[in-house]
Short mmCIF file of C-alpha atoms in Angstrom, two decimals:
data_model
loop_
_atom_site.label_atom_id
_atom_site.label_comp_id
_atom_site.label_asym_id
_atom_site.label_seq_id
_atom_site.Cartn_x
_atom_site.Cartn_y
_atom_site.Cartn_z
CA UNK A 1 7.72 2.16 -5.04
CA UNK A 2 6.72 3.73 -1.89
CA UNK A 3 7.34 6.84 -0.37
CA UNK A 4 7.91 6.60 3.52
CA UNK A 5 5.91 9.37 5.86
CA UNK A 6 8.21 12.27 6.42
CA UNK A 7 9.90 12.61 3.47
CA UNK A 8 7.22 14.29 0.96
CA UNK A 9 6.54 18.44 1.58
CA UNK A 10 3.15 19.72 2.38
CA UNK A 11 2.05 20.61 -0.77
CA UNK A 12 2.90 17.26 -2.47
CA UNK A 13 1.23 15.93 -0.13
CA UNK A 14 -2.02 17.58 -0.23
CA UNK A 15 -2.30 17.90 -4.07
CA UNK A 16 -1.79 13.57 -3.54
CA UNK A 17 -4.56 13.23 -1.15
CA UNK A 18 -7.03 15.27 -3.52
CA UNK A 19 -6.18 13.79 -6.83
CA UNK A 20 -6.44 10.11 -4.85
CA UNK A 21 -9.97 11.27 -3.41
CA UNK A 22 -10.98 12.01 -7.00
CA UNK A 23 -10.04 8.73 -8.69
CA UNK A 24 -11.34 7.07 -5.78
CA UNK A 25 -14.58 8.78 -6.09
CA UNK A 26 -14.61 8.03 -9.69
CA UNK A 27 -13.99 4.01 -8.42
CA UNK A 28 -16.62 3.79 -6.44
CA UNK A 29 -19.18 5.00 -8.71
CA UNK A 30 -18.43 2.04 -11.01
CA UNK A 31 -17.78 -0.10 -7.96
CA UNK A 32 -21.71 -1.09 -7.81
CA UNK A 33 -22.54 -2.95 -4.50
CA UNK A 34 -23.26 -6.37 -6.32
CA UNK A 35 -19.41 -5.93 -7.56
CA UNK A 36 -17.64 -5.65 -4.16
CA UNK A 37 -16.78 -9.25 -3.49
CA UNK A 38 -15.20 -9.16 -7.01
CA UNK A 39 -13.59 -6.34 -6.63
CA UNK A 40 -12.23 -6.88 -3.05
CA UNK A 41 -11.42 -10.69 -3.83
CA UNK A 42 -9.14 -9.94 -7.38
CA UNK A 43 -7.10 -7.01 -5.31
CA UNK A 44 -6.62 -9.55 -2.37
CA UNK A 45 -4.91 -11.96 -5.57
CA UNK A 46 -3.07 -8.79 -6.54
CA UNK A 47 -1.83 -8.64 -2.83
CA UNK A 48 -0.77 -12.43 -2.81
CA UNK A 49 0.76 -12.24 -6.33
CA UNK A 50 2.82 -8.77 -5.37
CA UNK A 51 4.47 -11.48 -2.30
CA UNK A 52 6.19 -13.34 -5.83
CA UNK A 53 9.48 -12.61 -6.42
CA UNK A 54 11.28 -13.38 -9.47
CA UNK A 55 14.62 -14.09 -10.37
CA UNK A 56 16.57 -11.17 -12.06
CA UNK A 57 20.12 -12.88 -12.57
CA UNK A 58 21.82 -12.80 -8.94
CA UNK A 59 19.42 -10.56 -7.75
CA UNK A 60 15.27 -10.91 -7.50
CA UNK A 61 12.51 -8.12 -7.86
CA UNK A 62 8.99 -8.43 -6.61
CA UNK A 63 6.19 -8.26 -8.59
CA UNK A 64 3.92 -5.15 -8.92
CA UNK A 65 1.71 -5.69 -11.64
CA UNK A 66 -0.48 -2.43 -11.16
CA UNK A 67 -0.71 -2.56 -15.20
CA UNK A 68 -2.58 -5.87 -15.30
CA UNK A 69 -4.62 -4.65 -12.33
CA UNK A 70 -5.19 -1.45 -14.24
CA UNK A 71 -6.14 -3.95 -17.05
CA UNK A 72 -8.83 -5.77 -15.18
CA UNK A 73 -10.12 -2.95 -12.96
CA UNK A 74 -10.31 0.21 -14.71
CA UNK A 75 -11.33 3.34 -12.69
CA UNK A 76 -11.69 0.54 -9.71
CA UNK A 77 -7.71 0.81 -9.68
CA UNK A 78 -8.27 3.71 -7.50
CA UNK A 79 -10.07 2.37 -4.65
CA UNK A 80 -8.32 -1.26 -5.30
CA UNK A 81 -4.62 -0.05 -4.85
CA UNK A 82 -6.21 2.43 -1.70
CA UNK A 83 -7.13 -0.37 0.67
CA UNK A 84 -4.11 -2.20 -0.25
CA UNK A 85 -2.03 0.30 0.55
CA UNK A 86 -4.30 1.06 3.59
CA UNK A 87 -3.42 -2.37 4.81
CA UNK A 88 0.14 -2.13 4.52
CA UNK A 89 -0.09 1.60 6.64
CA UNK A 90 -2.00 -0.29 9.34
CA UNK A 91 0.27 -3.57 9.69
CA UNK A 92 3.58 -2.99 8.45
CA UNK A 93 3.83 0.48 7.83
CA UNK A 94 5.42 0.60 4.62
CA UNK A 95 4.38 3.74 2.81
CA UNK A 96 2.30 5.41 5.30
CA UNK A 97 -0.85 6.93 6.46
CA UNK A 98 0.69 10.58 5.32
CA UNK A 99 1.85 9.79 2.22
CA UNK A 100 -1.29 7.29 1.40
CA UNK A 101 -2.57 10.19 -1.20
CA UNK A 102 0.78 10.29 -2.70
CA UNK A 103 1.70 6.68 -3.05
CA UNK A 104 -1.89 5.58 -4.52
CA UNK A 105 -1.75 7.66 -7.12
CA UNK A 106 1.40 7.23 -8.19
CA UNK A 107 0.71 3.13 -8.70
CA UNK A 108 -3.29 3.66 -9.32
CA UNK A 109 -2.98 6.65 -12.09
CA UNK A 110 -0.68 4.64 -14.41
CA UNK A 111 -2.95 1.48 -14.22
CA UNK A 112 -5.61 3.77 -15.15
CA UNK A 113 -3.79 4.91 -17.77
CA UNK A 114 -2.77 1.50 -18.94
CA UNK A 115 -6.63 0.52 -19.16
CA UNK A 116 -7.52 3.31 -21.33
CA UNK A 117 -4.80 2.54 -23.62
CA UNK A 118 -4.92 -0.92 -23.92
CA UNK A 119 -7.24 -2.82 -22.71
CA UNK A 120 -9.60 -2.76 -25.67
CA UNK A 121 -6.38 -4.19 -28.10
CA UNK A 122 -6.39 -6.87 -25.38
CA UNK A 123 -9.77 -7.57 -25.77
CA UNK A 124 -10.45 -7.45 -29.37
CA UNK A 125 -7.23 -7.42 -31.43
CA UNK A 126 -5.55 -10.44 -32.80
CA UNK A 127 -3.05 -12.37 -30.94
CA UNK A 128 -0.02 -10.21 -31.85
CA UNK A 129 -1.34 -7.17 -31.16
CA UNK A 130 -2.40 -8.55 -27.61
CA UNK A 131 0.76 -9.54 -26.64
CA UNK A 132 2.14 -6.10 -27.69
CA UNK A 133 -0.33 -4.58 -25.81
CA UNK A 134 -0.45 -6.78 -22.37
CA UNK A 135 3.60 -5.98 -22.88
CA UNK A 136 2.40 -2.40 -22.79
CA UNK A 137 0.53 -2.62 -20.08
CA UNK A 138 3.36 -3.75 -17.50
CA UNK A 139 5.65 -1.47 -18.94
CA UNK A 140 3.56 1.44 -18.53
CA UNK A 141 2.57 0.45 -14.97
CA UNK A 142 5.65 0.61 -13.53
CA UNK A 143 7.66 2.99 -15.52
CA UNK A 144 4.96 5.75 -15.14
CA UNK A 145 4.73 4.86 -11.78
CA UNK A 146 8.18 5.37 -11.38
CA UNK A 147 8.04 8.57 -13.12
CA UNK A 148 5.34 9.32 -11.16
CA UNK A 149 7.26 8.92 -7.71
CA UNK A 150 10.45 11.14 -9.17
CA UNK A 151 7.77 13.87 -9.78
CA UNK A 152 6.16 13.91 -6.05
CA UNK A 153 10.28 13.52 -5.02
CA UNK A 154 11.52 16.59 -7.27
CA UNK A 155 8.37 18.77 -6.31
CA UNK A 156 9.17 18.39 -2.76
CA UNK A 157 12.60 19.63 -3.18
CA UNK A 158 15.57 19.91 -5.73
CA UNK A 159 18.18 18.18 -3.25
CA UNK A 160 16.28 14.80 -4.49
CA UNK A 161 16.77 15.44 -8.37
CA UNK A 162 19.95 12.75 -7.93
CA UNK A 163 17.06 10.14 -5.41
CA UNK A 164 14.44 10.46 -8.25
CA UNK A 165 17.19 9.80 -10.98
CA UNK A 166 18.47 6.57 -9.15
CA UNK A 167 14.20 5.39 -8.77
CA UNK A 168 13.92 5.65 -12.34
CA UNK A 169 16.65 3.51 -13.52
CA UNK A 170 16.08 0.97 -10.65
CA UNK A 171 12.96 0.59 -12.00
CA UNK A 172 14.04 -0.34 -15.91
CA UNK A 173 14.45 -3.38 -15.08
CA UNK A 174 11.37 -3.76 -13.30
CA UNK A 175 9.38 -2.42 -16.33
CA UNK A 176 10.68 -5.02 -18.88
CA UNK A 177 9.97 -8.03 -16.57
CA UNK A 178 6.21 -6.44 -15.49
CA UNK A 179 6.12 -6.05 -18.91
CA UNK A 180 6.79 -9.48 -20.00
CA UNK A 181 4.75 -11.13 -16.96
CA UNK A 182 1.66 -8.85 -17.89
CA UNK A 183 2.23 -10.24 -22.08
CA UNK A 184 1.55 -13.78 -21.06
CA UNK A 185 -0.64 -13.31 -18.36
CA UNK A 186 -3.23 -11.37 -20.32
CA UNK A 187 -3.08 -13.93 -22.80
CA UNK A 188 -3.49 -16.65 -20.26
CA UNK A 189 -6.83 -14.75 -19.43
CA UNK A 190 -7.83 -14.14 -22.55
CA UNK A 191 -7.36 -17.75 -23.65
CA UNK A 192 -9.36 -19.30 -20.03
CA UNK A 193 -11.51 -16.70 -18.65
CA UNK A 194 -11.89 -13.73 -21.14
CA UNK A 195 -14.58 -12.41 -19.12
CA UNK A 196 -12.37 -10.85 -16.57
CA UNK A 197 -10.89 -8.48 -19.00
CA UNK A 198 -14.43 -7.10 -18.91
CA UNK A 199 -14.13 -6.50 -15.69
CA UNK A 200 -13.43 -2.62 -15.33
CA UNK A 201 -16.09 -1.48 -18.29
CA UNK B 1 -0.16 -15.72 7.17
CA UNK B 2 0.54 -14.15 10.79
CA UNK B 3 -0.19 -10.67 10.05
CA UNK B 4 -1.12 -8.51 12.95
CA UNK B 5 1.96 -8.51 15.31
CA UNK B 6 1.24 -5.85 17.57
CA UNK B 7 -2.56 -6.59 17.67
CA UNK B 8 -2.19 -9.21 21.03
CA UNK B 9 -1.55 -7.75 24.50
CA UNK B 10 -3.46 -6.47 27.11
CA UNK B 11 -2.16 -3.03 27.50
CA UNK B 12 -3.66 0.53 27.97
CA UNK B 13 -3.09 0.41 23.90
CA UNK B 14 -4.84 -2.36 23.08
CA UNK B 15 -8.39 -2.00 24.85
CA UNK B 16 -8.64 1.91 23.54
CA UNK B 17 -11.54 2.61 21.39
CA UNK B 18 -10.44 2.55 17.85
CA UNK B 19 -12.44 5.65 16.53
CA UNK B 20 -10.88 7.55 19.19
CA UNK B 21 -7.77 6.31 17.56
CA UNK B 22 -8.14 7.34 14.52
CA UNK B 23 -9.15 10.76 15.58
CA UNK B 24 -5.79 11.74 17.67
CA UNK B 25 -3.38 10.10 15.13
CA UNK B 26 -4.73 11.49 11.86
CA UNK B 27 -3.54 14.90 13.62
CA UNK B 28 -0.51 14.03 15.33
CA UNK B 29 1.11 12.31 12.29
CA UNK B 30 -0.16 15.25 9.68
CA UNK B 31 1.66 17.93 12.02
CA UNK B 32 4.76 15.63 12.14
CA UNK B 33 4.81 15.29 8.58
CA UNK B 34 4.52 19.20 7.72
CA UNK B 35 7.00 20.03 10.56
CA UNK B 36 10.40 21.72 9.48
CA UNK B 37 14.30 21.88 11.09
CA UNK B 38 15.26 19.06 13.67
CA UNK B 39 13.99 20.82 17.19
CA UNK B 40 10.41 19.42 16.06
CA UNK B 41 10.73 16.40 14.80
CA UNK B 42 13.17 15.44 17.54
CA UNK B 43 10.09 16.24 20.44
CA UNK B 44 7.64 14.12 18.45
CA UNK B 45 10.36 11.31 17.80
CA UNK B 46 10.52 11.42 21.96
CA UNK B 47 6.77 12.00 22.72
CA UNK B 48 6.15 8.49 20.18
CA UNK B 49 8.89 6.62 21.92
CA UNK B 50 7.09 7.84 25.16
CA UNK B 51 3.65 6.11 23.59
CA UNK B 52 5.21 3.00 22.24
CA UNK B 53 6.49 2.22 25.90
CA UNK B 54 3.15 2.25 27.54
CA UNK B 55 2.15 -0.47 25.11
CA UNK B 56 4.43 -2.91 25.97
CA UNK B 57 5.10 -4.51 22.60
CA UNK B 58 7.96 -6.30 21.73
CA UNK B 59 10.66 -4.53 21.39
CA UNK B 60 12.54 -6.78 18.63
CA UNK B 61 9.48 -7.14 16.34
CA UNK B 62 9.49 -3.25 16.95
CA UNK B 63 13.19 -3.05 15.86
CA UNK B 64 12.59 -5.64 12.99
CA UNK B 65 10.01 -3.40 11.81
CA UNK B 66 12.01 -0.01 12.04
CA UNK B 67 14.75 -1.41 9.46
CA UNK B 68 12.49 -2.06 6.81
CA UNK B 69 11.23 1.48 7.15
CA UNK B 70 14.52 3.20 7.37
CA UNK B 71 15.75 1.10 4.17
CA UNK B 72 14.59 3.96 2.15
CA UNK B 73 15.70 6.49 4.55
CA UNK B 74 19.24 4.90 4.40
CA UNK B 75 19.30 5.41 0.78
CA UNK B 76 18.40 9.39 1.24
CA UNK B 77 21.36 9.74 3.43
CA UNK B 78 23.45 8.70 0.83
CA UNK B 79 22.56 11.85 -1.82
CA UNK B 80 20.89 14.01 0.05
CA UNK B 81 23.71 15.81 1.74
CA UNK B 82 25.39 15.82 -1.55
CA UNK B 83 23.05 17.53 -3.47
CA UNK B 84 21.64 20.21 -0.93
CA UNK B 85 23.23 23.70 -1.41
CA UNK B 86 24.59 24.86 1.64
CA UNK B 87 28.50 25.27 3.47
CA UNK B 88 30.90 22.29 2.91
CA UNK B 89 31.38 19.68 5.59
CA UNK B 90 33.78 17.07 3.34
CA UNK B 91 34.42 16.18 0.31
CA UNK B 92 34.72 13.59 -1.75
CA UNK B 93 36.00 13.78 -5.46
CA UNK B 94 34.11 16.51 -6.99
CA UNK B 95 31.02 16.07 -4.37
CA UNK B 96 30.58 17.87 -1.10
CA UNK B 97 28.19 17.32 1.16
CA UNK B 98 26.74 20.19 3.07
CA UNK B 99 25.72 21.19 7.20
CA UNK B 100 22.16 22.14 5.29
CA UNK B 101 22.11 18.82 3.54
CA UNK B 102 22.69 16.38 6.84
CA UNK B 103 20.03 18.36 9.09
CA UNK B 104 17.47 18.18 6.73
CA UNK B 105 18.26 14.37 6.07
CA UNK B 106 18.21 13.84 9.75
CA UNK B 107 14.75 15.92 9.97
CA UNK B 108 13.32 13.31 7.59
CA UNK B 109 14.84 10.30 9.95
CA UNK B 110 13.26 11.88 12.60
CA UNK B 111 10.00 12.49 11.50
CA UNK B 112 9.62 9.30 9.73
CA UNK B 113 10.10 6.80 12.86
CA UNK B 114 8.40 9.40 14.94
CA UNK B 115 5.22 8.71 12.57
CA UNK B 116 5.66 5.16 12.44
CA UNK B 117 6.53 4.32 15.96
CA UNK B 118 3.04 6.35 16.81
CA UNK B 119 1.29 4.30 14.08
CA UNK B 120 2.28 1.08 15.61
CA UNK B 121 1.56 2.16 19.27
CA UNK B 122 -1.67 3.24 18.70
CA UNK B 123 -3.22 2.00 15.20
CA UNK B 124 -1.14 -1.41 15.40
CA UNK B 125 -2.34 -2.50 19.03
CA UNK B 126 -6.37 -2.72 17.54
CA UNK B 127 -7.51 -5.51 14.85
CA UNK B 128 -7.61 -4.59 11.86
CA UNK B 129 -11.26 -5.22 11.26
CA UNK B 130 -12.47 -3.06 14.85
CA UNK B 131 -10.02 -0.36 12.66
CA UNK B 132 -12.30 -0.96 9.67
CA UNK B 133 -15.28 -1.03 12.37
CA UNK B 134 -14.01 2.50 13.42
CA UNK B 135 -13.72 3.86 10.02
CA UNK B 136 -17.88 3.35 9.13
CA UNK B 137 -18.31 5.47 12.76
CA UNK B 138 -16.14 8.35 10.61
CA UNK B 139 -17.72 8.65 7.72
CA UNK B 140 -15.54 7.14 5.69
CA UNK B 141 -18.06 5.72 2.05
CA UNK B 142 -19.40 2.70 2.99
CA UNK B 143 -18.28 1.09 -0.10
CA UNK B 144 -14.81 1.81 0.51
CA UNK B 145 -15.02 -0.05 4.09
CA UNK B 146 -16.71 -2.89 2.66
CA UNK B 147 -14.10 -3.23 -0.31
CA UNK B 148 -11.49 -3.26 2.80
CA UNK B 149 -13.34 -5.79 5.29
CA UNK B 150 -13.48 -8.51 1.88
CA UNK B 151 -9.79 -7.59 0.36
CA UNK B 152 -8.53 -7.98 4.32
CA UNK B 153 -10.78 -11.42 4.98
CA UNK B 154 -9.75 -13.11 1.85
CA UNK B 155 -5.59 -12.50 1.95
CA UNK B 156 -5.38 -15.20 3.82
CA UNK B 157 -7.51 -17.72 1.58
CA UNK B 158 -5.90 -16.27 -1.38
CA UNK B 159 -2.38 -17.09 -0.26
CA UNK B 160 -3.80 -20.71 0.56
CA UNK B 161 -4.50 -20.97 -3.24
CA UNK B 162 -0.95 -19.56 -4.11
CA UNK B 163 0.71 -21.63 -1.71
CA UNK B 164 -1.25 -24.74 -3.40
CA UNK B 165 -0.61 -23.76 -6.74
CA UNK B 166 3.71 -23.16 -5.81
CA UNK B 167 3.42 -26.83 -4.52
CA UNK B 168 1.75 -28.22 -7.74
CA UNK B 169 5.08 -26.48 -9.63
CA UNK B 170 7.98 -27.97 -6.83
CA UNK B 171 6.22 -31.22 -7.46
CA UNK B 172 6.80 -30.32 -11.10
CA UNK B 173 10.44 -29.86 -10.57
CA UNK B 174 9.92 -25.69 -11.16
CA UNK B 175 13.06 -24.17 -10.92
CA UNK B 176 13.24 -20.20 -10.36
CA UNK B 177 16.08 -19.01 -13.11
CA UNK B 178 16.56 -15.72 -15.37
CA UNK B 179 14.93 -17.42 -18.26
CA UNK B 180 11.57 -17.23 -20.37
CA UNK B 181 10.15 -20.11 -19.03
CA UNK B 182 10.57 -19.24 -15.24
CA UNK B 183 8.58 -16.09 -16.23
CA UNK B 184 6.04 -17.75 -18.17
CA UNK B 185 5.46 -19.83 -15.73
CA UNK B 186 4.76 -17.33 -13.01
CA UNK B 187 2.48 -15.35 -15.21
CA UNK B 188 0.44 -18.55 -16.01
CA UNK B 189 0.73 -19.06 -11.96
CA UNK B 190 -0.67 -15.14 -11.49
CA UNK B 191 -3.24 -15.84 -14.09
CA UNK B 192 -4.17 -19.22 -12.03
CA UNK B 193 -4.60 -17.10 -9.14
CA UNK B 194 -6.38 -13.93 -10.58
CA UNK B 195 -9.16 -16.42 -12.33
CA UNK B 196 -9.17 -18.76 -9.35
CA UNK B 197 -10.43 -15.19 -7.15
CA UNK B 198 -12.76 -14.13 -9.62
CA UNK B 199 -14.52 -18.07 -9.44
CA UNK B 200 -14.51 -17.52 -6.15
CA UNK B 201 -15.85 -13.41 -5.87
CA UNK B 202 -19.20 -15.13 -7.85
CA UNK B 203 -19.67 -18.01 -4.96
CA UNK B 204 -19.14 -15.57 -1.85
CA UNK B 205 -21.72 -13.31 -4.04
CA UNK B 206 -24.30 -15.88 -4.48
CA UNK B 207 -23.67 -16.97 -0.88
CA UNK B 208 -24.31 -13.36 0.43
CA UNK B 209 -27.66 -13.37 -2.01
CA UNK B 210 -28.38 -16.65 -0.56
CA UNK B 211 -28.35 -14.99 3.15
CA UNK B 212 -30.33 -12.18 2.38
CA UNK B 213 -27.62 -9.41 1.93
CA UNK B 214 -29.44 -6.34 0.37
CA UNK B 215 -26.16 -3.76 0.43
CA UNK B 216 -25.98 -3.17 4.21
CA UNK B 217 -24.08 -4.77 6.66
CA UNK B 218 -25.20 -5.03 10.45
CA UNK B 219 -22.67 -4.27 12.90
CA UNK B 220 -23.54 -6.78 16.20
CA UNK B 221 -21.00 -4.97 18.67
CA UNK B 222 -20.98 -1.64 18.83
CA UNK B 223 -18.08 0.96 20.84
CA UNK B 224 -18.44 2.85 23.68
CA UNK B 225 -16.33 5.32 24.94
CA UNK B 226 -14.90 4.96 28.04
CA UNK B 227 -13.17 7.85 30.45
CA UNK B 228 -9.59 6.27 29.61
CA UNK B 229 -10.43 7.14 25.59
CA UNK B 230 -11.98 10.85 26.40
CA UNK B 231 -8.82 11.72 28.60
CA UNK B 232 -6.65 10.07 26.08
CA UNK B 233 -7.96 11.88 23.15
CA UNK B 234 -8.20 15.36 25.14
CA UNK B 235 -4.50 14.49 26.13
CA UNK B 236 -3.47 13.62 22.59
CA UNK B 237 -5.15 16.39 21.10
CA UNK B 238 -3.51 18.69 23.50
CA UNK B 239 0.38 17.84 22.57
CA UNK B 240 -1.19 17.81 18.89
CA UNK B 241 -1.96 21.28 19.10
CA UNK B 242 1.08 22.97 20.70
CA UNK B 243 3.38 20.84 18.50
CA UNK B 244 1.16 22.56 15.99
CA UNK B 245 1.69 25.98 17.49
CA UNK B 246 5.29 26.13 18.48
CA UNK B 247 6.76 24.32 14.95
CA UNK B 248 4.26 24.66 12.45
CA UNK B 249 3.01 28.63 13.27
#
């Protein structure tokens, strides 16, 4: 999902930093003080749990799970997925300190997105319609946030129309397990601690 | 978890004062990144290989590291010449792949281990919470730094709780297949985990309330720059600028 330094033009990379700034901004108004540890300690389980991989026939994928995070966090996405993605800059340098703008807001902006449109179905719907909409959820995590990536690709030049073709179908797969993972885990929640989907509000 | 590699050692690197750090690399990198052609690139790639070797890290942890990263770049070099317009080197079938195509590929290699190798030399050699310690000095929102210092400090004891909970399913004779159940299961396991955090979140809270915390944390130690840091940053800031100039302008 992330784009190494180098690769992105300057003007991807700018409008990336700015439109991360503004949904961090956004985060960290809702992110009250008394809210930190809870905050800080759920996106350190989202770092363990994105360590899981999980068998996809002969082959495995890694789990993302930005829509569930999205889920649970709201605007807090934002500033969630930053640090994360801050700590992989600093100690493995995966993604990068340059493209830190870019790559947050292609994985925070869908979870955002998948909050808006489904966390209140999660919450209040019957248990049909939440399983639907927790299926939602991982699908629209990682397939926008796919999308997402082909855009900032394509924008910096057309040579990587074929690159940004090849991430989106890579990630198809991806999307229908997320998808499936996020189904039963937000009824997991919902059935043992429903007070964390209330989380982000 | 083992996770700061480069952070041991005793080397020019590793005692330099971490705002100054952040202050010549944000820079250095940002002019790599928005550099064009190969001439460029190829002078930063040399000046970073330059830095790395004053730090004396290891160079096989360095190499392990520079894989992973070029992964991706591997997979540009395999469409990007064919898809840049430009004259013909070869074909193959209907594709061609073009002069235009390879140097900007290899512009991109450059670059991108030019910015890493840098990162590792000079952000990599610091812990990471003196880097978070740095970041308060520069302004960055408080709340931000504090969201960083708790997601960093609690990896560990999270992974504790996953590792705990993996054992509890091996125990259970949990097999790992392309089936339902294996991904039920790891949901449920994910759920375990996210719920298990959140329990936890409420304890360190009442903990901090418990200790007084009002919204402010106390720094004990606090930096001071040295004449190593001032005539590395003037030095840094120096090459910054005419790699600015002479590729950028």
């Amino acid at each position: 999902m992330h784009i190494s330094e180098g690769v992105l033009s300057a003007p991807v990379l700018v409008t990336g930093a700015l439109l991360t700034s503004a949904g961090t901004a956004l985060g960290l108004k809702k992110m009250t003080y008394e809210r930190i540890p809870e905050v800080a300690v759920l996106s350190s389980a989202f770092f363990v749990a994105s360590l899981i991989h999980v068998p996809v026939g002969p082959s495995s994928v890694h789990l993302i799970l930005n829509g569930l995070l999205g889920i649970l966090l709201g605007w807090m996405a934002f500033p969630s997925i930053l640090v994360a993605l801050l700590l992989q800059a600093l100690l493995f340098q995966f993604g990068g300190f340059t493209s830190l703008g870019v790559n947050t807001f292609n994985m925070a902006a869908p979870a955002v997105i998948a909050y808006y449109l489904f966390n209140i179905p999660i919450r209040r719907a019957n248990h049909f319609i939440g399983i639907l909409s927790g299926f939602g959820a991982g699908l629209t995590g990682v397939g926008l946030g796919a999308l997402f990536v082909a855009i900032a690709l394509v924008s910096t030049g057309e040579g990587f129309l074929n690159v940004a073709k090849v991430v989106v179908v890579a990630h198809l797969p991806v999307m229908l397990i997320e998808g499936i993972i996020t189904a039963f885990c937000v009824t997991f929640l919902k059935k043992v601690k429903p007070e964390i989907l209330e989380v982000g509000r | 978890m083992h996770l700061e590699e480069f952070a041991e050692g005793n080397s020019f690197f590793h005692r330099l004062d971490p705002r100054v750090k952040f202050i010549t690399i944000m820079p250095y990198i940002f002019v790599i990144a928005i550099m064009q052609g190969t001439k460029g690139p190829l002078l930063a790639l040399i000046i970073s290989l330059l830095i790395v070797a004053f730090t004396r890290i290891s160079v096989k942890k360095l190499i392990g590291r520079l894989i992973v990263v070029n992964t991706f770049i591997f997979i540009l070099w395999i469409f990007l010449p064919f898809s840049y317009p430009g004259d013909a080197v070869f074909h193959i079938g209907p594709l061609e792949a073009t002069h235009e195509g390879f140097l900007y590929v290899l512009s991109i290699t450059l670059k991108a281990n030019a910015i890493v190798l840098a990162t590792i030399a000079i952000l990599g050699t610091s812990e990471v919470f003196s880097l978070a310690h740095a970041l308060v000095h520069l302004k960055v929102p408080d709340k931000l730094v504090h969201l960083f210092f708790f997601f960093y400090r609690y990896i560990s004891v999270l992974h504790e709780e996953y590792e705990r909970l993996e054992n509890a399913m091996a125990i259970r004779a949990f097999k790992a297949k392309t089936n339902m159940h294996t991904y039920r299961t790891y949901a449920y396991l994910v759920g375990m985990l996210i719920i298990r955090s959140y329990d936890r979140s409420q304890r360190i809270y009442k903990a901090m309330l418990c200790r007084g915390f009002k919204g402010k944390f106390r720094v004990m130690s606090h930096f001071e720059l040295k004449r190593g840091d001032v005539v590395f940053g003037l030095l840094m800031t120096l090459i910054t600028s005419v790699m600015g100039l002479l590729f950028i302008l």
